[in-house]
């Protein structure tokens, strides 16, 4: 029998929860640690739609990258995601920044999706850096990122330099652009503010803002193949959701 704690312990073994950022809230957030898990729903976010889907299919656990609870809850209404899970006896686990930095975690997976080789983790950051098979123009590389991650409206800063070494940081890693510039020709992340991209442009450094969902969703769901092999008595299902943020 597999329990919520068994799955928590496995995640802790590959992405230790003690290594999450101080502001993060990764871990066991809803339900009974001792509860048996026969069916687990995986998604980037524990939205109401995801939690309702888990309830409707009789799932025992929802496993997400982003925490369903980031800070203190002041009220718990019947149409909230947390209420849906608690009222249905469904547990919730999340693996956020601890999985970002883990070997085989979000950023290693993102690097793999983009075809980067000879990857390594950049010390004192969430970033991973690797090499493309061949040098590319920024236009060609931005198109590769867009096609690979299914990005609409990709944003990037221009450069005449060819791109060979690439740093990646899924989600909101704009604060690491200066560090990325020391190791790579280009930095791919999810969300970058205008002033962060302007500063990078002024410094002649190429950055690509490819979307928070786009840089993390598939990279997180790649965890499913590992879980399938370890917990053969559990059915792991990917929630049928798309990026809720639309662009053209």
CSV table of N, CA and C in Angstrom, one decimal, residues 62-180:
chain,number,residue,atom,x,y,z
A,62,UNK,N,-3.5,15.2,-4.9
A,62,UNK,CA,-3.1,16.1,-5.9
A,62,UNK,C,-1.7,16.5,-5.7
A,63,UNK,N,-0.8,16.3,-6.7
A,63,UNK,CA,0.6,16.7,-6.6
A,63,UNK,C,0.9,17.8,-7.6
A,64,UNK,N,1.3,18.9,-7.1
A,64,UNK,CA,1.6,20.1,-8.0
A,64,UNK,C,3.0,20.6,-7.8
A,65,UNK,N,3.4,21.5,-8.7
A,65,UNK,CA,4.6,22.2,-8.5
A,65,UNK,C,4.4,23.4,-7.6
A,66,UNK,N,3.4,24.3,-7.9
A,66,UNK,CA,3.1,25.4,-7.1
A,66,UNK,C,2.3,25.1,-5.9
A,67,UNK,N,2.6,25.6,-4.7
A,67,UNK,CA,1.8,25.3,-3.5
A,67,UNK,C,0.3,25.8,-3.6
A,68,UNK,N,-0.6,25.0,-3.2
A,68,UNK,CA,-2.0,25.4,-3.1
A,68,UNK,C,-2.2,26.4,-2.0
A,69,UNK,N,-1.3,26.4,-1.0
A,69,UNK,CA,-1.3,27.4,0.0
A,69,UNK,C,0.1,28.1,0.1
A,70,UNK,N,0.2,29.4,-0.2
A,70,UNK,CA,1.4,30.1,-0.1
A,70,UNK,C,1.6,30.8,1.2
A,71,UNK,N,0.5,31.3,1.7
A,71,UNK,CA,0.6,32.0,3.0
A,71,UNK,C,-0.7,31.7,3.8
A,72,UNK,N,-0.8,32.3,5.0
A,72,UNK,CA,-1.9,32.0,5.9
A,72,UNK,C,-3.3,32.2,5.2
A,73,UNK,N,-4.2,31.3,5.5
A,73,UNK,CA,-5.6,31.4,5.0
A,73,UNK,C,-6.5,32.1,6.0
A,74,UNK,N,-7.1,33.1,5.6
A,74,UNK,CA,-8.0,33.9,6.5
A,74,UNK,C,-9.5,33.5,6.4
A,75,UNK,N,-9.8,32.8,5.3
A,75,UNK,CA,-11.2,32.2,5.2
A,75,UNK,C,-11.1,31.0,4.3
A,76,UNK,N,-12.1,30.2,4.4
A,76,UNK,CA,-12.1,28.9,3.7
A,76,UNK,C,-13.6,28.7,3.1
A,77,UNK,N,-13.8,29.2,1.9
A,77,UNK,CA,-15.1,29.2,1.3
A,77,UNK,C,-15.3,27.9,0.5
A,78,UNK,N,-16.5,27.6,0.3
A,78,UNK,CA,-16.9,26.3,-0.4
A,78,UNK,C,-16.4,26.2,-1.8
A,79,UNK,N,-16.2,27.3,-2.5
A,79,UNK,CA,-15.8,27.3,-3.9
A,79,UNK,C,-14.3,27.4,-4.0
A,80,UNK,N,-13.5,27.3,-2.9
A,80,UNK,CA,-12.0,27.4,-3.0
A,80,UNK,C,-11.4,26.0,-3.3
A,81,UNK,N,-10.2,26.1,-3.9
A,81,UNK,CA,-9.5,24.8,-4.2
A,81,UNK,C,-9.2,24.0,-2.9
A,82,UNK,N,-8.8,24.7,-1.9
A,82,UNK,CA,-8.4,24.0,-0.6
A,82,UNK,C,-9.6,23.3,-0.1
A,83,UNK,N,-10.8,24.0,-0.1
A,83,UNK,CA,-12.0,23.4,0.5
A,83,UNK,C,-12.4,22.2,-0.3
A,84,UNK,N,-12.3,22.3,-1.7
A,84,UNK,CA,-12.7,21.1,-2.5
A,84,UNK,C,-11.9,19.9,-2.1
A,85,UNK,N,-10.6,20.1,-1.9
A,85,UNK,CA,-9.8,18.9,-1.5
A,85,UNK,C,-10.1,18.4,-0.1
A,86,UNK,N,-10.1,19.3,0.8
A,86,UNK,CA,-10.4,18.9,2.2
A,86,UNK,C,-11.8,18.3,2.4
A,87,UNK,N,-12.7,18.9,1.7
A,87,UNK,CA,-14.1,18.3,1.8
A,87,UNK,C,-14.3,17.0,1.2
A,88,UNK,N,-13.4,16.7,0.3
A,88,UNK,CA,-13.4,15.4,-0.5
A,88,UNK,C,-12.4,14.4,0.1
A,89,UNK,N,-11.7,14.8,1.1
A,89,UNK,CA,-10.7,13.8,1.7
A,89,UNK,C,-9.5,13.6,0.8
A,90,UNK,N,-9.2,14.6,0.0
A,90,UNK,CA,-8.1,14.5,-0.9
A,90,UNK,C,-6.9,15.2,-0.4
A,91,UNK,N,-5.7,14.6,-0.4
A,91,UNK,CA,-4.5,15.3,0.1
A,91,UNK,C,-3.8,16.1,-1.0
A,92,UNK,N,-2.9,17.0,-0.6
A,92,UNK,CA,-2.2,17.8,-1.5
A,92,UNK,C,-0.7,17.8,-1.1
A,93,UNK,N,0.2,17.6,-2.1
A,93,UNK,CA,1.6,17.7,-1.9
A,93,UNK,C,2.1,18.7,-3.0
A,94,UNK,N,3.1,19.4,-2.7
A,94,UNK,CA,3.7,20.2,-3.8
A,94,UNK,C,5.2,20.2,-3.7
A,95,UNK,N,5.9,20.3,-4.8
A,95,UNK,CA,7.4,20.3,-4.8
A,95,UNK,C,7.7,21.5,-5.7
A,96,UNK,N,8.1,22.7,-5.0
A,96,UNK,CA,8.3,23.9,-5.7
A,96,UNK,C,9.7,24.2,-5.9
A,97,UNK,N,10.3,25.1,-5.1
A,97,UNK,CA,11.7,25.5,-5.3
A,97,UNK,C,12.6,24.4,-5.0
A,98,UNK,N,12.3,23.5,-4.1
A,98,UNK,CA,13.1,22.3,-3.9
A,98,UNK,C,13.3,21.5,-5.2
A,99,UNK,N,12.2,21.4,-6.0
A,99,UNK,CA,12.3,20.7,-7.2
A,99,UNK,C,12.9,21.5,-8.4
A,100,UNK,N,12.8,22.9,-8.2
A,100,UNK,CA,13.5,23.7,-9.2
A,100,UNK,C,15.0,23.5,-9.2
A,101,UNK,N,15.6,23.3,-8.1
A,101,UNK,CA,17.1,23.2,-8.0
A,101,UNK,C,17.6,21.8,-8.0
A,102,UNK,N,16.7,20.9,-7.9
A,102,UNK,CA,17.1,19.5,-7.7
A,102,UNK,C,17.8,18.9,-9.0
A,103,UNK,N,18.7,18.0,-8.8
A,103,UNK,CA,19.2,17.2,-10.0
A,103,UNK,C,18.0,16.5,-10.6
A,104,UNK,N,17.8,16.6,-11.8
A,104,UNK,CA,16.6,16.0,-12.5
A,104,UNK,C,15.3,16.7,-12.2
A,105,UNK,N,15.4,18.0,-11.7
A,105,UNK,CA,14.2,18.8,-11.4
A,105,UNK,C,13.8,19.7,-12.6
A,106,UNK,N,13.1,20.7,-12.2
A,106,UNK,CA,12.5,21.6,-13.3
A,106,UNK,C,13.5,22.1,-14.2
A,107,UNK,N,14.6,22.7,-13.7
A,107,UNK,CA,15.6,23.3,-14.7
A,107,UNK,C,16.4,22.4,-15.4
A,108,UNK,N,16.8,21.2,-14.8
A,108,UNK,CA,17.4,20.2,-15.6
A,108,UNK,C,16.5,19.7,-16.7
A,109,UNK,N,15.2,19.5,-16.4
A,109,UNK,CA,14.2,19.1,-17.4
A,109,UNK,C,14.0,20.1,-18.5
A,110,UNK,N,14.0,21.4,-18.1
A,110,UNK,CA,13.8,22.4,-19.1
A,110,UNK,C,15.0,22.4,-20.0
A,111,UNK,N,16.2,22.3,-19.5
A,111,UNK,CA,17.4,22.2,-20.3
A,111,UNK,C,17.4,21.0,-21.3
A,112,UNK,N,16.9,19.9,-20.8
A,112,UNK,CA,16.7,18.7,-21.6
A,112,UNK,C,15.7,19.0,-22.8
A,113,UNK,N,14.6,19.6,-22.4
A,113,UNK,CA,13.6,19.9,-23.5
A,113,UNK,C,14.2,20.7,-24.6
A,114,UNK,N,15.1,21.7,-24.2
A,114,UNK,CA,15.6,22.6,-25.2
A,114,UNK,C,16.9,22.0,-25.9
A,115,UNK,N,17.2,20.7,-25.5
A,115,UNK,CA,18.3,20.1,-26.2
A,115,UNK,C,19.7,20.5,-25.7
A,116,UNK,N,19.8,21.0,-24.5
A,116,UNK,CA,21.1,21.5,-24.1
A,116,UNK,C,22.0,20.3,-23.6
A,117,UNK,N,23.2,20.4,-23.9
A,117,UNK,CA,24.2,19.3,-23.5
A,117,UNK,C,25.2,19.8,-22.5
A,118,UNK,N,25.9,18.9,-21.8
A,118,UNK,CA,26.9,19.3,-20.9
A,118,UNK,C,26.4,20.3,-19.8
A,119,UNK,N,25.3,19.9,-19.3
A,119,UNK,CA,24.6,20.9,-18.3
A,119,UNK,C,25.3,20.8,-16.9
A,120,UNK,N,25.2,21.9,-16.2
A,120,UNK,CA,25.7,22.0,-14.9
A,120,UNK,C,24.9,23.1,-14.1
A,121,UNK,N,24.8,22.9,-12.8
A,121,UNK,CA,24.0,23.8,-12.0
A,121,UNK,C,24.9,25.0,-11.6
A,122,UNK,N,24.4,26.2,-11.7
A,122,UNK,CA,25.2,27.4,-11.3
A,122,UNK,C,25.0,27.6,-9.8
A,123,UNK,N,26.1,27.7,-9.2
A,123,UNK,CA,26.2,27.8,-7.7
A,123,UNK,C,25.4,29.0,-7.2
A,124,UNK,N,24.7,28.8,-6.1
A,124,UNK,CA,24.0,29.9,-5.4
A,124,UNK,C,22.9,30.5,-6.3
A,125,UNK,N,22.3,29.7,-7.1
A,125,UNK,CA,21.1,30.1,-7.9
A,125,UNK,C,20.3,28.9,-8.2
A,126,UNK,N,19.1,29.2,-8.9
A,126,UNK,CA,18.3,28.1,-9.3
A,126,UNK,C,18.6,27.6,-10.7
A,127,UNK,N,19.6,28.3,-11.3
A,127,UNK,CA,19.8,28.1,-12.8
A,127,UNK,C,20.7,26.9,-13.2
A,128,UNK,N,20.4,26.4,-14.4
A,128,UNK,CA,21.2,25.4,-15.0
A,128,UNK,C,21.7,26.0,-16.4
A,129,UNK,N,23.0,25.7,-16.7
A,129,UNK,CA,23.6,26.1,-17.9
A,129,UNK,C,24.0,24.9,-18.7
A,130,UNK,N,23.9,25.0,-20.1
A,130,UNK,CA,24.3,24.0,-21.0
A,130,UNK,C,24.6,24.5,-22.3
A,131,UNK,N,24.9,23.6,-23.3
A,131,UNK,CA,25.3,24.0,-24.6
A,131,UNK,C,24.4,23.5,-25.7
A,132,UNK,N,24.2,24.3,-26.7
A,132,UNK,CA,23.5,23.8,-27.9
A,132,UNK,C,24.4,23.0,-28.7
A,133,UNK,N,23.9,22.1,-29.6
A,133,UNK,CA,24.7,21.3,-30.5
A,133,UNK,C,25.5,22.2,-31.4
A,134,UNK,N,24.9,23.3,-31.8
A,134,UNK,CA,25.6,24.2,-32.7
A,134,UNK,C,25.2,25.7,-32.4
A,135,UNK,N,26.0,26.6,-32.8
A,135,UNK,CA,25.7,28.0,-32.6
A,135,UNK,C,24.4,28.4,-33.4
A,136,UNK,N,23.6,29.3,-32.9
A,136,UNK,CA,22.4,29.7,-33.5
A,136,UNK,C,22.3,31.2,-33.4
A,137,UNK,N,21.6,31.9,-34.3
A,137,UNK,CA,21.2,33.3,-34.2
A,137,UNK,C,20.1,33.4,-33.1
A,138,UNK,N,20.0,34.5,-32.6
A,138,UNK,CA,18.9,34.7,-31.6
A,138,UNK,C,17.6,34.5,-32.1
A,139,UNK,N,17.3,34.9,-33.4
A,139,UNK,CA,16.0,34.7,-34.0
A,139,UNK,C,15.7,33.2,-34.2
A,140,UNK,N,16.7,32.4,-34.6
A,140,UNK,CA,16.5,31.0,-34.7
A,140,UNK,C,16.3,30.3,-33.4
A,141,UNK,N,17.1,30.7,-32.4
A,141,UNK,CA,17.0,30.1,-31.1
A,141,UNK,C,15.7,30.5,-30.4
A,142,UNK,N,15.2,31.7,-30.6
A,142,UNK,CA,13.9,32.1,-30.0
A,142,UNK,C,12.8,31.3,-30.7
A,143,UNK,N,13.0,31.0,-31.9
A,143,UNK,CA,11.9,30.2,-32.6
A,143,UNK,C,12.0,28.8,-32.1
A,144,UNK,N,13.2,28.2,-31.8
A,144,UNK,CA,13.3,26.9,-31.3
A,144,UNK,C,12.6,26.8,-29.9
A,145,UNK,N,12.9,27.8,-29.1
A,145,UNK,CA,12.2,27.9,-27.8
A,145,UNK,C,10.7,27.9,-27.9
A,146,UNK,N,10.3,28.8,-28.8
A,146,UNK,CA,8.8,29.0,-29.0
A,146,UNK,C,8.2,27.7,-29.4
A,147,UNK,N,8.8,27.0,-30.4
A,147,UNK,CA,8.2,25.8,-30.9
A,147,UNK,C,8.2,24.7,-29.9
A,148,UNK,N,9.4,24.6,-29.2
A,148,UNK,CA,9.5,23.5,-28.3
A,148,UNK,C,8.6,23.6,-27.1
A,149,UNK,N,8.4,24.8,-26.6
A,149,UNK,CA,7.6,25.0,-25.4
A,149,UNK,C,6.2,25.5,-25.7
A,150,UNK,N,5.9,25.6,-27.0
A,150,UNK,CA,4.5,26.0,-27.4
A,150,UNK,C,4.2,27.4,-26.9
A,151,UNK,N,5.0,28.3,-27.1
A,151,UNK,CA,4.9,29.7,-26.6
A,151,UNK,C,4.2,30.5,-27.6
A,152,UNK,N,3.2,31.3,-27.2
A,152,UNK,CA,2.6,32.4,-28.0
A,152,UNK,C,3.1,33.7,-27.6
A,153,UNK,N,3.6,34.6,-28.5
A,153,UNK,CA,4.0,35.9,-28.1
A,153,UNK,C,5.3,35.9,-27.3
A,154,UNK,N,6.3,35.1,-27.8
A,154,UNK,CA,7.6,35.1,-27.1
A,154,UNK,C,8.3,36.4,-27.1
A,155,UNK,N,8.9,36.8,-26.0
A,155,UNK,CA,9.6,38.1,-26.0
A,155,UNK,C,11.1,37.8,-25.8
A,156,UNK,N,12.0,38.6,-26.5
A,156,UNK,CA,13.4,38.4,-26.3
A,156,UNK,C,14.1,39.7,-26.7
A,157,UNK,N,15.4,39.8,-26.2
A,157,UNK,CA,16.2,41.0,-26.6
A,157,UNK,C,17.1,40.6,-27.7
A,158,UNK,N,17.4,41.5,-28.6
A,158,UNK,CA,18.1,41.2,-29.8
A,158,UNK,C,19.6,41.2,-29.6
A,159,UNK,N,20.4,40.5,-30.4
A,159,UNK,CA,21.8,40.5,-30.3
A,159,UNK,C,22.4,40.0,-31.7
A,160,UNK,N,23.5,40.5,-32.0
A,160,UNK,CA,24.2,40.0,-33.2
A,160,UNK,C,25.1,38.8,-32.9
A,161,UNK,N,25.3,38.5,-31.6
A,161,UNK,CA,26.1,37.4,-31.2
A,161,UNK,C,25.4,36.1,-31.5
A,162,UNK,N,26.2,35.1,-31.8
A,162,UNK,CA,25.6,33.7,-31.9
A,162,UNK,C,25.4,33.1,-30.6
A,163,UNK,N,24.4,32.3,-30.4
A,163,UNK,CA,24.1,31.6,-29.2
A,163,UNK,C,24.6,30.2,-29.1
A,164,UNK,N,25.4,29.9,-28.1
A,164,UNK,CA,25.9,28.6,-27.9
A,164,UNK,C,25.7,28.1,-26.5
A,165,UNK,N,26.1,28.8,-25.5
A,165,UNK,CA,25.8,28.5,-24.1
A,165,UNK,C,24.5,29.2,-23.6
A,166,UNK,N,23.7,28.4,-23.0
A,166,UNK,CA,22.4,28.9,-22.6
A,166,UNK,C,22.1,28.6,-21.1
A,167,UNK,N,21.7,29.6,-20.4
A,167,UNK,CA,21.3,29.4,-19.0
A,167,UNK,C,19.7,29.3,-18.9
A,168,UNK,N,19.2,28.5,-18.1
A,168,UNK,CA,17.7,28.3,-18.0
A,168,UNK,C,17.3,28.4,-16.6
A,169,UNK,N,16.1,29.1,-16.4
A,169,UNK,CA,15.5,29.1,-15.1
A,169,UNK,C,14.0,29.2,-15.3
A,170,UNK,N,13.3,28.1,-15.1
A,170,UNK,CA,11.9,28.1,-15.3
A,170,UNK,C,11.1,29.0,-14.3
A,171,UNK,N,10.0,29.6,-14.8
A,171,UNK,CA,9.2,30.4,-13.9
A,171,UNK,C,9.7,31.8,-13.8
A,172,UNK,N,9.7,32.4,-12.6
A,172,UNK,CA,10.1,33.8,-12.4
A,172,UNK,C,11.5,33.8,-11.9
A,173,UNK,N,12.5,33.9,-12.8
A,173,UNK,CA,13.9,33.9,-12.4
A,173,UNK,C,14.6,35.1,-13.0
A,174,UNK,N,13.9,36.2,-13.3
A,174,UNK,CA,14.5,37.4,-13.8
A,174,UNK,C,15.6,38.0,-13.0
A,175,UNK,N,15.5,37.8,-11.7
A,175,UNK,CA,16.5,38.3,-10.7
A,175,UNK,C,17.8,37.7,-10.9
A,176,UNK,N,17.9,36.6,-11.6
A,176,UNK,CA,19.2,35.9,-11.9
A,176,UNK,C,19.8,36.2,-13.2
A,177,UNK,N,19.3,37.2,-13.9
A,177,UNK,CA,19.8,37.5,-15.2
A,177,UNK,C,21.3,37.9,-15.2
A,178,UNK,N,21.7,38.7,-14.2
A,178,UNK,CA,23.1,39.1,-14.1
A,178,UNK,C,24.0,37.9,-13.8
A,179,UNK,N,23.6,37.0,-13.0
A,179,UNK,CA,24.4,35.7,-12.8
A,179,UNK,C,24.4,34.9,-14.1
A,180,UNK,N,23.3,34.8,-14.8
A,180,UNK,CA,23.3,34.0,-16.1
A,180,UNK,C,24.2,34.6,-17.1
